[in-house]
């Protein structure tokens, strides 16, 4: 780990300045937001309380109809790269969509968010991944029977410790991927995996040598129909219940070499890049929860007879102004983090002329045996990694990760504060709105826990912004 003197350019202090230079398409963002809002109003909010009740009675109950409706509104594959048939959206777009969905129901939104988290490690593989599972996911949407993904990092004895390279070395990891001819045999368990009981494919991280977890932490792509895989149980959750969190067990599950994502031992860095990309949307989830509570409260204060006169009171006006401030600043934080990630770090890779040129090669040509053979070869993997190094750096990624952590931690605290304050103001008077607020308060708590607890995220802020340290995220060049 190295430290450098903090020296911030204007674009570093205001990441959106860099984004404007990079040509963020605001019109497109508005259209996507309108689409998400329509889906949220027509399908998500009307179902939210009912699904919360049903999943309280039976945590493994799952609303596939809602997922199908989400497909019709383009809420599932919009993050998958265009060459694989998806919408090609990036972090700003997915964050904006998450805020909209979460203002309606964070649990339902999490189904879509956990799906995107599931396939996000594959995006690091670049063109080699376009014609595999990513294309299958889009094809499944067209059949009306969408397939979902999940991402499994957490273990029964290790949560925080497997989300940071410094802690990984002393984590109590019990899972293990053992090398065998043609692939690996996976053993162990993963816990609290969102979508874990409903996913067809799971990206998961395990060490190939438990004595050296940092050096051998590896990302695998697992077909959940594999022999030896089982869903041990589904958690009874406090909030965000619509999305099941499952404990998964692996008993000599075979994963072939082709399903090692990136390269053996690159998993710790890949996890950091994935978390840098997934924390701004979690900041947006939290912002959406806070906004949902604020809007319900305001609607109740304006329209309900039980609230008559409350808007005239100064303490209520101050509370509302405080909520507006909190939500506004939480939104700025996640937009800054998302735009930084797109235009300074990973976005620089995606906009590389070489990578863009490949996007125009028709899938029919890419899928020819010799082209596919090259795209999935070690040389092509090395070329993708070299591109990553040309487009970004460990320092840029560490800074991006820290901004993402800042947005996530601040968002989570704001969600708890605003939902709690809204509940206090309505008291026992508010009827159905109270039930929605109470649910949002339960939903909010999770945003302080998953994608790294707020404590861990604030340590990332200390490391990446207060101390300007650099952690090693990018895989080394030319190891294949
Ligand atoms: C509903 C739900 C859904 C989830 N979905 C997923 C998923 O899809 N995939 C996945 O992989 N994981 C998932 N998680 C797991 C989540 O990421 C972990 O719960 C989280 O990382 C915390 O780990 P832990 O629960 O083991 O807590 P612990 O790591 O045991 O932490 C306990 C407390 O100690 C603090 N702490 C621990 N270490 C440190 C440290 N070094 N410095 C300072 N404080 C520290 C923590 O901040 C926390 O307050 C989910 C969790 C929940 C509850």
Tab-separated table of C-alpha atoms and ligand atoms in Angstrom, residues 117 151-154 158-161 163 167 191-194 237 245 446 449-453 455-456 459, ligand 1:
chain	number	residue	atom	x	y	z
A	117	UNK	CA	-24.514	-7.427	-8.816
A	151	UNK	CA	-23.301	-12.743	-6.225
A	152	UNK	CA	-21.961	-14.723	-3.247
A	153	UNK	CA	-19.078	-13.290	-1.236
A	154	UNK	CA	-20.205	-13.533	2.419
A	158	UNK	CA	-16.742	-13.997	7.389
A	159	UNK	CA	-18.664	-10.915	6.195
A	160	UNK	CA	-16.679	-7.694	6.551
A	161	UNK	CA	-13.411	-9.623	6.368
A	163	UNK	CA	-14.859	-7.463	1.506
A	167	UNK	CA	-8.790	-8.174	6.185
A	191	UNK	CA	-24.640	-16.856	3.662
A	192	UNK	CA	-27.111	-13.956	3.228
A	193	UNK	CA	-27.037	-14.206	-0.557
A	194	UNK	CA	-29.681	-11.965	-2.122
A	237	UNK	CA	-35.694	-10.892	7.043
A	245	UNK	CA	-31.487	-13.907	1.225
A	446	UNK	CA	-30.192	-3.051	5.454
A	449	UNK	CA	-25.223	-3.363	6.370
A	450	UNK	CA	-24.952	-4.890	2.919
A	451	UNK	CA	-22.305	-3.990	0.334
A	452	UNK	CA	-20.031	-3.614	3.350
A	453	UNK	CA	-21.214	-2.189	6.671
A	455	UNK	CA	-18.073	1.150	9.375
A	456	UNK	CA	-16.107	-0.693	6.693
A	459	UNK	CA	-12.614	3.017	6.625
B	1	LIG	C1	-30.343	-9.124	3.934
B	1	LIG	C2	-28.892	-9.240	3.537
B	1	LIG	C3	-28.574	-9.411	2.204
B	1	LIG	C4	-27.240	-9.599	1.835
B	1	LIG	N1	-26.924	-9.865	0.515
B	1	LIG	C5	-25.657	-10.266	0.220
B	1	LIG	C6	-25.327	-10.746	-1.092
B	1	LIG	O1	-26.149	-10.743	-2.008
B	1	LIG	N2	-24.068	-11.226	-1.305
B	1	LIG	C7	-23.115	-11.247	-0.328
B	1	LIG	O2	-22.017	-11.714	-0.584
B	1	LIG	N3	-23.388	-10.776	0.921
B	1	LIG	C8	-24.625	-10.306	1.208
B	1	LIG	N4	-24.914	-9.839	2.480
B	1	LIG	C9	-23.875	-9.884	3.500
B	1	LIG	C10	-23.398	-8.506	3.929
B	1	LIG	O3	-22.564	-7.963	2.941
B	1	LIG	C11	-22.709	-8.722	5.278
B	1	LIG	O4	-23.733	-8.911	6.231
B	1	LIG	C12	-21.837	-7.569	5.666
B	1	LIG	O5	-20.690	-7.560	4.875
B	1	LIG	C13	-21.416	-7.648	7.146
B	1	LIG	O6	-20.897	-8.887	7.452
B	1	LIG	P1	-21.373	-9.668	8.768
B	1	LIG	O7	-22.869	-9.685	8.733
B	1	LIG	O8	-20.665	-10.966	8.808
B	1	LIG	O9	-20.934	-8.740	9.952
B	1	LIG	P2	-19.503	-8.706	10.631
B	1	LIG	O10	-18.449	-8.646	9.595
B	1	LIG	O11	-19.423	-9.784	11.651
B	1	LIG	O12	-19.550	-7.306	11.355
B	1	LIG	C14	-20.209	-7.096	12.621
B	1	LIG	C15	-19.965	-5.658	13.045
B	1	LIG	O13	-18.552	-5.440	13.271
B	1	LIG	C16	-18.073	-4.376	12.464
B	1	LIG	N5	-16.738	-4.690	11.959
B	1	LIG	C17	-16.314	-5.876	11.484
B	1	LIG	N6	-15.027	-5.800	11.101
B	1	LIG	C18	-14.637	-4.533	11.322
B	1	LIG	C19	-13.407	-3.838	11.129
B	1	LIG	N7	-12.318	-4.422	10.635
B	1	LIG	N8	-13.359	-2.533	11.475
B	1	LIG	C20	-14.452	-1.899	11.975
B	1	LIG	N9	-15.639	-2.515	12.200
B	1	LIG	C21	-15.737	-3.821	11.852
B	1	LIG	C22	-19.068	-4.267	11.314
B	1	LIG	O14	-19.066	-2.978	10.752
B	1	LIG	C23	-20.371	-4.618	12.006
B	1	LIG	O15	-20.903	-3.498	12.636
B	1	LIG	C24	-26.228	-9.573	2.830
B	1	LIG	C25	-26.567	-9.323	4.175
B	1	LIG	C26	-27.878	-9.160	4.535
B	1	LIG	C27	-28.195	-8.919	5.987
